[in-house]
Coordinates of C-alpha atoms in Angstrom, one line a residue:
Chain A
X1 CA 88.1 50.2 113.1
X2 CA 86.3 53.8 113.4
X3 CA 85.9 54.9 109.5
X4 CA 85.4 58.3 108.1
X5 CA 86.0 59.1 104.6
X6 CA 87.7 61.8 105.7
X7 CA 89.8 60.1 108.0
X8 CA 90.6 57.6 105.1
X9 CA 91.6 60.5 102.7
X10 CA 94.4 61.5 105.0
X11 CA 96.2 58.2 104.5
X12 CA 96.5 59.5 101.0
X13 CA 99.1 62.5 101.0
X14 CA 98.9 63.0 97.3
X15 CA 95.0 63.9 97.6
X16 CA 96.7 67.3 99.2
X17 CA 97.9 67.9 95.3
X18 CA 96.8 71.1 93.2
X19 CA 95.9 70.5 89.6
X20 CA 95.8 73.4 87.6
X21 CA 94.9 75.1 90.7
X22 CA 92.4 72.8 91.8
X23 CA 91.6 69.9 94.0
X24 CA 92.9 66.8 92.8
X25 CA 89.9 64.9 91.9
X26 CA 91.3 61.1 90.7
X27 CA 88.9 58.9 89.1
X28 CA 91.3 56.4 87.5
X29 CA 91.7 53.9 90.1
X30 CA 90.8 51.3 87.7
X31 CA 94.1 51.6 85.7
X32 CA 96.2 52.4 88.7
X33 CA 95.2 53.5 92.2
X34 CA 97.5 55.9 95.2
X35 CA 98.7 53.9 98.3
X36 CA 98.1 55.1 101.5
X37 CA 100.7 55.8 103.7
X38 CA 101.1 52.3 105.6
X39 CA 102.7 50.6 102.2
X40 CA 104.8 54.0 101.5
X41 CA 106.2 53.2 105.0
X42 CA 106.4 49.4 104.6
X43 CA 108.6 49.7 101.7
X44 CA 110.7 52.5 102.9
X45 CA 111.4 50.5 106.1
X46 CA 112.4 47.5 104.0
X47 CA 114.7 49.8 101.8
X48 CA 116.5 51.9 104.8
X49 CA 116.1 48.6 107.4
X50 CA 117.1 45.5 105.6
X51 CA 117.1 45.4 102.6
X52 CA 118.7 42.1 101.5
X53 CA 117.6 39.1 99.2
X54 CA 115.1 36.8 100.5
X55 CA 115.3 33.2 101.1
X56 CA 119.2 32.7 101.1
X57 CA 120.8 35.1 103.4
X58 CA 121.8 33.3 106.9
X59 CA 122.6 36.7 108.2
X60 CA 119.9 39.1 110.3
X61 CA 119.1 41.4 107.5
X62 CA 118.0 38.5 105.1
X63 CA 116.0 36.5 107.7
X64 CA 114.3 39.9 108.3
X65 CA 113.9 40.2 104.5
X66 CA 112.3 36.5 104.2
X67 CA 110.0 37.3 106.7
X68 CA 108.7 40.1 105.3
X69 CA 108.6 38.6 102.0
X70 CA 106.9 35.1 103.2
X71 CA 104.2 37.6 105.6
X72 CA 103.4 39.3 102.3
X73 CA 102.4 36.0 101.2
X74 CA 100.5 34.7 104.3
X75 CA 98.7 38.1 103.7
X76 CA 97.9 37.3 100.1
X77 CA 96.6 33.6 100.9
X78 CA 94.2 35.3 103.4
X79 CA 93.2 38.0 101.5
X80 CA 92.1 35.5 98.8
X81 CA 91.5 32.7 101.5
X82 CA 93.9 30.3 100.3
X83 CA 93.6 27.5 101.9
X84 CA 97.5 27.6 102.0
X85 CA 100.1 30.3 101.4
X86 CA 101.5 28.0 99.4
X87 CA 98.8 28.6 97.0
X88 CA 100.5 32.0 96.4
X89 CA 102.9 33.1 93.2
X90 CA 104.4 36.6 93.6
X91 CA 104.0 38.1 89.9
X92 CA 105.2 41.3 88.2
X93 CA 101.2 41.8 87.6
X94 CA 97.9 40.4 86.3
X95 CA 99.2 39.9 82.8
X96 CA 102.0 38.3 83.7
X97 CA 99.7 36.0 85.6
X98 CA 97.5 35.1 82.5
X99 CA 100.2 34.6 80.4
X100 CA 102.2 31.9 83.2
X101 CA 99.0 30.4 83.1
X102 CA 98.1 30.4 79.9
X103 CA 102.0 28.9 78.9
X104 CA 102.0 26.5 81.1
X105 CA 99.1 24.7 80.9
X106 CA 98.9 25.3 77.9
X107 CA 102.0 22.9 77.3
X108 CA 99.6 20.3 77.9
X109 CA 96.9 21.2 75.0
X110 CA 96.4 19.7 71.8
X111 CA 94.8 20.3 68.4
X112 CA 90.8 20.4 68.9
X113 CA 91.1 21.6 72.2
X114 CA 89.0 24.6 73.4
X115 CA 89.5 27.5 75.4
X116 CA 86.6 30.2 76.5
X117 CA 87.2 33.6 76.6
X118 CA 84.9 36.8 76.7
X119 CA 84.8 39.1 74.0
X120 CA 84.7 41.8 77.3
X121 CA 88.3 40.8 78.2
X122 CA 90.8 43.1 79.1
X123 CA 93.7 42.4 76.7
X124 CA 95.4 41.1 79.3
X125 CA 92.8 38.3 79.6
X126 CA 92.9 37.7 75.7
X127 CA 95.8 37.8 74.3
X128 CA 97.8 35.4 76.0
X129 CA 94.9 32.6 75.2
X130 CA 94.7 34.1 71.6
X131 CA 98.2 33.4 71.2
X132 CA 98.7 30.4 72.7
X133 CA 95.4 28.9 70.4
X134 CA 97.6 30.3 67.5
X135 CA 100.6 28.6 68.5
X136 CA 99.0 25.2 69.3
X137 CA 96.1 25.0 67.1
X138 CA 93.5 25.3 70.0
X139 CA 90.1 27.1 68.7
X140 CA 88.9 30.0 70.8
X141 CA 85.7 30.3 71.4
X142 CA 84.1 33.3 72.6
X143 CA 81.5 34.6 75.1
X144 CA 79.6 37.3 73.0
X145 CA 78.4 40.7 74.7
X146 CA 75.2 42.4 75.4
X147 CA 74.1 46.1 73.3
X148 CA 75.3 47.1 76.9
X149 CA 78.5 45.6 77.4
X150 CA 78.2 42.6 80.1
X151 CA 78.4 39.4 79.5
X152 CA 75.7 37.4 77.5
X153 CA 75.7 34.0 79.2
X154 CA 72.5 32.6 77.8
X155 CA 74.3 30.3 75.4
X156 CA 77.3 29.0 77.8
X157 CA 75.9 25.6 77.7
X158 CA 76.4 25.6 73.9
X159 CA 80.1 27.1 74.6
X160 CA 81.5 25.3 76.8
X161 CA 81.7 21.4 75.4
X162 CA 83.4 18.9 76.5
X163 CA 86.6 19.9 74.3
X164 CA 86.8 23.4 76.9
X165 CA 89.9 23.1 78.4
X166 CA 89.7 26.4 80.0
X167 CA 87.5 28.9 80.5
X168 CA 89.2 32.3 81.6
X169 CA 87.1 35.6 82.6
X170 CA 87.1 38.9 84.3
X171 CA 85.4 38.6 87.9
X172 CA 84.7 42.5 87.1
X173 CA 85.0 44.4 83.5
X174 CA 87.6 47.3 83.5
X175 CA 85.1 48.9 81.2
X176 CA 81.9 48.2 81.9
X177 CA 82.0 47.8 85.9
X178 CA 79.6 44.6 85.7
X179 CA 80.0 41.8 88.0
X180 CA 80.7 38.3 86.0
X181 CA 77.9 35.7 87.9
X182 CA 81.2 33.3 88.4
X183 CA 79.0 30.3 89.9
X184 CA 77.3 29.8 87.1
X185 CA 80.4 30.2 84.7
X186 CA 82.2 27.8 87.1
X187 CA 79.5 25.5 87.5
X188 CA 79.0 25.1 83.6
X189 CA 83.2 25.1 83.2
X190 CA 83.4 22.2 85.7
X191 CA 80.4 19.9 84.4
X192 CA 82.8 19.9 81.3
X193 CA 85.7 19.2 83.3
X194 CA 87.1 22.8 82.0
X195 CA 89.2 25.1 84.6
X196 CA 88.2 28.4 85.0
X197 CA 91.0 31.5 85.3
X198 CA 89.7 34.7 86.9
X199 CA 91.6 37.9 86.1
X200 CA 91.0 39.7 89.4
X201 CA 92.6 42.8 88.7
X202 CA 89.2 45.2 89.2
X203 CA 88.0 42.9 91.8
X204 CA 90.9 42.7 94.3
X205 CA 90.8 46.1 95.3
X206 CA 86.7 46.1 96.4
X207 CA 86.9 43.5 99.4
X208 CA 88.5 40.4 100.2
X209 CA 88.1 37.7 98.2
X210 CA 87.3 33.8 98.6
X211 CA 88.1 31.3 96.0
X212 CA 87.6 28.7 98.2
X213 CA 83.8 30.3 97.5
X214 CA 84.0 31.5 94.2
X215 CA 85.1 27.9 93.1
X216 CA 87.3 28.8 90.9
X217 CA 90.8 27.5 89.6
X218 CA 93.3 30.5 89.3
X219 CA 92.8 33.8 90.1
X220 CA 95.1 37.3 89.2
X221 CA 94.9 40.4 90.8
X222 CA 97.7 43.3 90.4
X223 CA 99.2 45.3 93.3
X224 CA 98.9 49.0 91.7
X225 CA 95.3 48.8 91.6
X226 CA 94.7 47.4 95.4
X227 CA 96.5 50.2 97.1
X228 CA 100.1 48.5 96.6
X229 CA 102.7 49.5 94.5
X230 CA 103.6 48.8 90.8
X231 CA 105.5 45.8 89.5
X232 CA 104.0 43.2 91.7
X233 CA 100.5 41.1 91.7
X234 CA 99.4 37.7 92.7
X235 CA 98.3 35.1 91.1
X236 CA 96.8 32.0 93.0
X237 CA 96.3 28.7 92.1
X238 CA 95.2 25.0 93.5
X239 CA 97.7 23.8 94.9
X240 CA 97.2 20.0 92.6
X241 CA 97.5 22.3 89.9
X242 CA 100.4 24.3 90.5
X243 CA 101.6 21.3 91.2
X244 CA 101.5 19.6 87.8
X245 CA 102.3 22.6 85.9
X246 CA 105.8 23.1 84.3
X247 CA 107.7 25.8 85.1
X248 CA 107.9 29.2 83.4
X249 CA 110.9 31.1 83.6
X250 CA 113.5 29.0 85.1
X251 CA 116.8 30.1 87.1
X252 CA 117.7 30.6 90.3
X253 CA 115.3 30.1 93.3
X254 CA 112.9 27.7 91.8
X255 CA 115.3 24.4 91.5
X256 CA 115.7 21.6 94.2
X257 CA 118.9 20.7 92.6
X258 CA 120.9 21.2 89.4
X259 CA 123.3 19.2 87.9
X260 CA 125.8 19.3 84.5
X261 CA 123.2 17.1 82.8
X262 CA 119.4 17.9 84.3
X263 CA 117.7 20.4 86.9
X264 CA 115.0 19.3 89.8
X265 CA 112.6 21.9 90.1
X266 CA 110.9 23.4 93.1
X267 CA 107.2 21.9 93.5
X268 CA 104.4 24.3 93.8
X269 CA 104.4 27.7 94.0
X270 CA 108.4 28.2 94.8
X271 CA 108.5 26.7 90.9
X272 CA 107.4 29.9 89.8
X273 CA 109.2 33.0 91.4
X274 CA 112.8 32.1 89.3
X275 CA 115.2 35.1 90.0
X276 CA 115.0 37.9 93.0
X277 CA 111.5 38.5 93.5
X278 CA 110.1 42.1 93.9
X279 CA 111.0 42.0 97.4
X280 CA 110.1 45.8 98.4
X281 CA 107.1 45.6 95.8
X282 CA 105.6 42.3 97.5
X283 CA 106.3 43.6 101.1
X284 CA 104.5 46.8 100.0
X285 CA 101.7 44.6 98.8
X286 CA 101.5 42.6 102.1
X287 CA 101.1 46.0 103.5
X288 CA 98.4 47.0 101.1
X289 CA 96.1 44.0 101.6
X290 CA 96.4 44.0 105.8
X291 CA 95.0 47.8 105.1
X292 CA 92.5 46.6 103.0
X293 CA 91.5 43.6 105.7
X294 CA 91.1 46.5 108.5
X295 CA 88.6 48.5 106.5
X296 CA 85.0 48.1 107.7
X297 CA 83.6 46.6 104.2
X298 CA 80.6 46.8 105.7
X299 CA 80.3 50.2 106.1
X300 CA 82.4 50.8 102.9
X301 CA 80.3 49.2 100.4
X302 CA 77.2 51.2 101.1
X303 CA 79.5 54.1 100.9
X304 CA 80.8 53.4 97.6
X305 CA 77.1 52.4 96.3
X306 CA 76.0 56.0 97.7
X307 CA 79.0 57.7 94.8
X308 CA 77.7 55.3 92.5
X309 CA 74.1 56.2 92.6
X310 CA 75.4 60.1 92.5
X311 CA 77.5 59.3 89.7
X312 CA 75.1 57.0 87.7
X313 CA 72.7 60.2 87.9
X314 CA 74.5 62.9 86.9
X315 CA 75.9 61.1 84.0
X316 CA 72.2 60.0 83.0
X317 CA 71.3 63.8 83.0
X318 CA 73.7 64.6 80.2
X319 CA 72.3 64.7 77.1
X320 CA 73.9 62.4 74.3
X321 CA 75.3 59.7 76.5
X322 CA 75.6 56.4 76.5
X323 CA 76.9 54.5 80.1
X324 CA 78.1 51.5 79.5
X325 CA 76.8 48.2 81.6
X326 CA 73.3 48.1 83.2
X327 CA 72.0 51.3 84.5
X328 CA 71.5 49.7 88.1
X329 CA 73.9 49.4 91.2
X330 CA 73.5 45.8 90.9
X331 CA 75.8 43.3 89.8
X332 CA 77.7 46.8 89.2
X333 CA 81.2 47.6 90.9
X334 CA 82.2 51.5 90.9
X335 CA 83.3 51.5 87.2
X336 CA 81.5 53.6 84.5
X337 CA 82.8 54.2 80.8
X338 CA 80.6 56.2 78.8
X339 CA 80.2 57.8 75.1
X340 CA 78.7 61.3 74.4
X341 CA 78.0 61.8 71.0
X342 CA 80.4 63.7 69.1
X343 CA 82.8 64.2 71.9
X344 CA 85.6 61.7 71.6
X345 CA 87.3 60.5 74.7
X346 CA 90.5 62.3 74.2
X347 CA 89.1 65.1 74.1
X348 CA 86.9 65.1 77.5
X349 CA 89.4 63.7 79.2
X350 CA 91.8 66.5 78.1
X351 CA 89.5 69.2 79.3
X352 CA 88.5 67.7 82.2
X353 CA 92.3 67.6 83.3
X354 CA 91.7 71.3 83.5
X355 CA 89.7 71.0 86.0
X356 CA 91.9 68.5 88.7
X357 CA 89.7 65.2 87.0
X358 CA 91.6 62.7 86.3
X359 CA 89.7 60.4 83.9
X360 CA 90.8 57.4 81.6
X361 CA 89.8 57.9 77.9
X362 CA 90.4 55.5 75.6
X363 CA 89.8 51.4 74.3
X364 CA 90.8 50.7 78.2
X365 CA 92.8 48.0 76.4
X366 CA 89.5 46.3 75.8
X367 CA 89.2 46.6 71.7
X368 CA 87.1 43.3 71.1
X369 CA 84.6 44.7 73.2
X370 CA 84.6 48.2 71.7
X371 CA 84.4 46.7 68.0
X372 CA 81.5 44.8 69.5
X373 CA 80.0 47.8 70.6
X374 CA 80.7 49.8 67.4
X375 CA 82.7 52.2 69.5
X376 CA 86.2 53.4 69.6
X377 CA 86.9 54.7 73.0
X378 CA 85.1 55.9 76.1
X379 CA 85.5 58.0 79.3
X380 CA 86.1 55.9 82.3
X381 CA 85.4 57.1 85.7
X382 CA 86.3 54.3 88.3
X383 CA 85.6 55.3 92.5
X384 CA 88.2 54.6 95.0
X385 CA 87.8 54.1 98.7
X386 CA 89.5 57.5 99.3
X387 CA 86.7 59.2 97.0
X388 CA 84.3 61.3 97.7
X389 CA 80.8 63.1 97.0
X390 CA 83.4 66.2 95.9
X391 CA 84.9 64.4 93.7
X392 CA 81.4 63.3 91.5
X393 CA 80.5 66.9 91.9
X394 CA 84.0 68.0 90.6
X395 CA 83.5 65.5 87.5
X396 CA 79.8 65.8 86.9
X397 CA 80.4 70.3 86.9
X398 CA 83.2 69.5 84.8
X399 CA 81.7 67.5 81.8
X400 CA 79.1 70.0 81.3
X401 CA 82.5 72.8 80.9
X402 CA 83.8 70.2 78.3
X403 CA 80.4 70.2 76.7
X404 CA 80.2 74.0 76.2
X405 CA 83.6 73.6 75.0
X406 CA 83.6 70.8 72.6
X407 CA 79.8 71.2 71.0
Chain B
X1 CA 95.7 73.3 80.4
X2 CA 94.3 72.6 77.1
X3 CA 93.3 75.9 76.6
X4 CA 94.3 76.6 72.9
X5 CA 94.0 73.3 71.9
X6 CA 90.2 73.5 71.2
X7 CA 90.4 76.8 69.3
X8 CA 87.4 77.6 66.8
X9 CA 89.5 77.1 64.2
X10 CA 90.5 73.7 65.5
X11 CA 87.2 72.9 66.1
X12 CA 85.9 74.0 62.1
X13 CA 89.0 72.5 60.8
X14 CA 88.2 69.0 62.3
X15 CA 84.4 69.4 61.6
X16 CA 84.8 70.4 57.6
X17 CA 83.6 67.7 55.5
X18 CA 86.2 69.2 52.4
X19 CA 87.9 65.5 51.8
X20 CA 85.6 62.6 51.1
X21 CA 86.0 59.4 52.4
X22 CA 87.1 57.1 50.2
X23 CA 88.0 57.0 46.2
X24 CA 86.6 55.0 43.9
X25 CA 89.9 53.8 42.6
X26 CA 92.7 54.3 45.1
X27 CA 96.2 53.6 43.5
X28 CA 97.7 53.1 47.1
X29 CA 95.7 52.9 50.7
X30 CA 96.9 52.1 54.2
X31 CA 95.2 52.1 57.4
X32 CA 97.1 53.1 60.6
X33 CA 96.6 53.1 64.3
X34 CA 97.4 54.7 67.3
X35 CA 98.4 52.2 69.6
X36 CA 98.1 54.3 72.4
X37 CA 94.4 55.4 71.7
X38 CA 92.9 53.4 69.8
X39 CA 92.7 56.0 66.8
X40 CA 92.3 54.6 63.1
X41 CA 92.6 56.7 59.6
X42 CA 91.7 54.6 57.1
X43 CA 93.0 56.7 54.3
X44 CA 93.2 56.0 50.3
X45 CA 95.5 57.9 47.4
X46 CA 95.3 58.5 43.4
X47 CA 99.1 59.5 42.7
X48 CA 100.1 61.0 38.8
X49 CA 104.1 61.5 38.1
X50 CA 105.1 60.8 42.0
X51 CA 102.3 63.9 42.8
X52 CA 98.8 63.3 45.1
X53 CA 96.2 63.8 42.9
X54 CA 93.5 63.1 45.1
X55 CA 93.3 61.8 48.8
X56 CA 90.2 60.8 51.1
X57 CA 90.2 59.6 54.5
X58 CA 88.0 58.1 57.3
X59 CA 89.6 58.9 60.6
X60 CA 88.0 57.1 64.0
X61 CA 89.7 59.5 66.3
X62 CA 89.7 62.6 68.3
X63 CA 89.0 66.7 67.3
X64 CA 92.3 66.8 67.0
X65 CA 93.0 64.0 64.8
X66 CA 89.8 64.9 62.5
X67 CA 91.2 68.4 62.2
X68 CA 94.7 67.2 61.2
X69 CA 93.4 64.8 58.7
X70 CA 91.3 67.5 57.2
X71 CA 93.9 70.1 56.7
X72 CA 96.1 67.8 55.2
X73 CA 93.5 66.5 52.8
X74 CA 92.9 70.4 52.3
X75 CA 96.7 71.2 51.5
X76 CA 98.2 67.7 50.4
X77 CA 97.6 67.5 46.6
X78 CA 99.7 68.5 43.9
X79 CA 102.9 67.5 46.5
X80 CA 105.3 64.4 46.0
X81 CA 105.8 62.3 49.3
X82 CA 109.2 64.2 49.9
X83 CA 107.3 67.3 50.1
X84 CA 104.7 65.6 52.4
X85 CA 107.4 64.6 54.4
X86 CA 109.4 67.6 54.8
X87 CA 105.8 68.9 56.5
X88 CA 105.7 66.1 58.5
X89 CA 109.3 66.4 59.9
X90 CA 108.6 70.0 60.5
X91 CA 104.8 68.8 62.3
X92 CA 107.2 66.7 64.1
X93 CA 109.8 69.3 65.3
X94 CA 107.6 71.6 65.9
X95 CA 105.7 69.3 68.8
X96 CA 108.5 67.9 69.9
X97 CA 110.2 71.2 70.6
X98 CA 113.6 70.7 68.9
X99 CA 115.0 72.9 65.5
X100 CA 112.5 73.5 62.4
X101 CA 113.7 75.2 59.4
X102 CA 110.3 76.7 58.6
X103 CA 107.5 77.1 60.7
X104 CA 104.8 77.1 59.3
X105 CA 105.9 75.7 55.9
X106 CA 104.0 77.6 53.1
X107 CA 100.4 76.4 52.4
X108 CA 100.1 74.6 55.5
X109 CA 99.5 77.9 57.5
X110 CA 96.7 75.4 59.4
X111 CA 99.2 74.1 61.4
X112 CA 100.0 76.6 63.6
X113 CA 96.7 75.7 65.6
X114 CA 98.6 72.9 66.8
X115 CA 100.9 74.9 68.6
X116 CA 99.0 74.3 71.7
X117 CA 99.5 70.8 71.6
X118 CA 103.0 70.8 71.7
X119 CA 102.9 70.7 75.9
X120 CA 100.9 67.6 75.8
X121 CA 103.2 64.7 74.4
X122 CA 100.4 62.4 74.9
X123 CA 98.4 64.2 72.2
X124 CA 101.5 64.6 69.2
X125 CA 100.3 61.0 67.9
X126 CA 97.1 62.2 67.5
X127 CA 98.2 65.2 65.3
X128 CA 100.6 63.3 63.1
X129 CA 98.8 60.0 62.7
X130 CA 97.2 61.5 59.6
X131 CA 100.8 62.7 58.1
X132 CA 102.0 59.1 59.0
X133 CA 99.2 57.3 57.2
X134 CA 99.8 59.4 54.4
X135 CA 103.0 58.9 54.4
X136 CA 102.5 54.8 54.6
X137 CA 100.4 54.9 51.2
X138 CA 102.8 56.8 49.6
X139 CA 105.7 54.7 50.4

């Protein structure tokens, strides 16, 4: 595929937006990022060509609709390479994701059990596993953080015991940008016979992934932050453990047979989409990753390394801030929160709108890692594939306006 | 546009040092959040026949929230929760764009630098987090 960053930006109509009367410069593709035109147009045709429920319908609209549907999921399983689509669960998101997981194998836990999370979870990644410890009196242990941020890994050993059930991470922090070294959290989690969960969300949308590589036991990742639309993720599992977990929600379209007195579920994955899935919303995901799978990654990932470097530098000039995560492109995916002294989040982020530059302040749902940091909010700038050197410029002229403004 | 919202006498307002932190002997405290930002005001209260008598406050927050927190440390005692409340409804109304019977209420002339913020719903909470915390002791 010939690339251009220009030629990718006009996949995105809503870069053509004015702001305040200027360019639309949008830096918050961590929390959520635009879909190009391709998924706008795989949904729409869906909607205004057949739309119809999947997986029932003997009629030509609903065969079309299950084909769709079931291609979204082929799409998904070799995004991730699955080794099966049948590997694949069609969510409403990455947190819906963590807590299936978390519920249902966590039916099978018991007092003195462990689980290992990082204190540089998204809440997402936290919460269910601190609430399901609460509920069945397992402990929670905790991977502890750097001054920086990452991940502090030195003691992992000590962590994860042979009582570690499960051992659930970010593959990338939604604050800090860093890279989690999965092989050796999955080596040290399986030793222990532990599983290990990877929320995917910040991942997803840099690349392909392989779990079949990674090594790892479940992995999330939501559609609105890999170019797809809201309401919709993926979550993968082994297929011998989707298998041998209960189900979640039950109802329709997840039972083999139901009777006055019992119900048969489903095996694998089917056992976990109860109800009408987000038909439109997982056909508009399909669409999203076959983009992605076109891009030339290799070309991509140098590009996104050359913002980075542009961004890292111009932040580092500023005088009174603190970037979070290592100060290096390494181990680093295009996410950077910082803190400048006196100037609270809210506030830059406020001003900076003024400007077209759409930034993310606040805890970034990540408040165990900002207590650890003795912080209570930072900017987040996070780089798309449809950004470009403008758009660093645009941010980097426009924090030194807020500065003059707020000191 | 935030222009407005980070006014010079926004930006003294939030940046006076008038209310202290704490008391040595509260009679009531609370501590509220903004669930939405991540803003805290711890914020303790000595209270003599149903009046503030004194009030201190450590807010984790934004200019905005800081300069909130300060004025109404600055204007606050000697009033009964009722009165406190009437501001705050009026606070409230006034963001919100709806009805206020008196704008700005007497003594709390400060407020009217929030004006600016009314356009930004995403901002009120920041505003009337310190009313609310106040509020929450007081109850």
């Amino acid at each position: 595929m010939s690339w251009s960053p220009q030629s990718l930006r006009q996949q995105f109509p809503i870069l053509q937006r004015q702001i305040h009367g200027h360019a639309l410069h949008y830096l918050d593709n961590a929390a959520t990022t635009f879909s190009p035109e391709c998924v706008q147009a795989a949904m729409s045709r869906y909607e205004s060509h057949y739309r119809s429920n999947v997986q029932r319908g003997v009629y030509q609209l609903g065969a079309e609709s299950t084909e769709a549907y079931e291609g979204a999921r082929l799409s998904a399983a070799t995004y991730l390479n699955a080794r099966s689509d049948e590997e694949i669960i069609f969510t409403p998101g990455t947190t819906f994701s963590v807590n299936l997981v978390a519920h249902c194998f966590g039916q099978s836990l018991e007092p003195g059990d462990e689980i290992l999370v990082s204190l540089g979870e998204h809440h997402s990644n936290f919460i269910p596993w601190q609430y399901l410890c609460a509920q069945r009196g397992i402990e929670m242990k905790l991977i502890p953080v750097l001054a920086n941020g990452s991940l502090d890994l030195s003691q992992l050993d000590e962590l994860i015991t042979h009582r570690c059930r499960m051992v659930a991470v970010s593959h990338i922090s939604n604050v800090t940008g860093s890279i989690t070294d999965l092989d050796c959290i999955t080596a040290a989690a399986h030793r222990q016979g532990a599983l290990v969960f990877i929320d995917g969300a910040q991942a997803a949308p840099h690349g392909p992934i392989d779990v079949q590589t990674l090594d790892v036991d479940f992995y999330a990742f939501s559609g609105h932050k890999a170019y797809g639309p809201t309401g919709v993720g993926v979550l993968w599992g082994r297929q011998e453990l989707l298998e041998k977990l209960p189900p979640f929600l039950t109802g329709g379209g997840m039972i083999e047979r139901v009777t006055a007195q019992e119900t048969r579920y489903m095996s694998g994955n089917r056992r976990f989409e109860a109800g009408t899935p987000p038909v439109a919303q997982a056909i508009g995901l399909g669409a999203a990753l076959d983009w992605l799978m076109t891009l030339p990654w290799q070309d991509i990932r140098p590009y996104e390394q050359r913002l980075s470097r542009q961004l890292m530098q111009g932040l580092l000039k500023i005088e009174g801030l603190n970037l979070l995560g290592e100060h290096s492109l390494v181990h680093r995916a295009p996410i950077f929160s910082f803190d400048i002294a006196g100037c609270h989040s809210h506030d830059v982020c406020q001003i900076l709108d003024d400007y077209g530059v759409a930034l993310r302040g606040g805890h970034h749902c990540a408040q165990p890692l900002m207590d650890a940091l003795g912080l209570v909010a930072t900017s987040r700038a996070s780089i798309a594939v449809f950004n470009n050197e403008d758009d660093i410029d645009a941010l980097l002229i426009a924090l030194n306006k807020v500065l003059e403004v707020l000191r | 546009m935030s222009s407005g919202m980070y006014v010079d006498g926004i930006k003294a307002l939030a940046s006076s040092n008038s209310t202290p932190k704490s008391l040595a002997r509260p009679d009531q405290s609370a501590s509220v959040d903004n669930p939405f930002c991540g803003d805290r005001i711890d914020l303790d209260t000595n209270i003599e026949k149903g009046r503030l008598t004194a009030l201190a406050h450590e807010v984790r927050g934004c200019m905005l929230c800081h300069a909130s927190a300060n004025g109404l440390g600055e204007s606050a005692i000697g009033l009964s929760r009722e009165e406190i409340d009437f501001v705050s409804a009026e606070l409230t109304a006034m963001l919100k764009g709806e009805k206020h019977n008196v704008w700005p209420p007497a003594g709390w002339e400060f407020l009217a630098l929030f004006e600016p913020v009314a356009g930004h719903k995403s901002r009120h909470g920041c505003v009337t987090l310190p009313f609310k915390a106040l509020l929450e002791a007081l109850a």
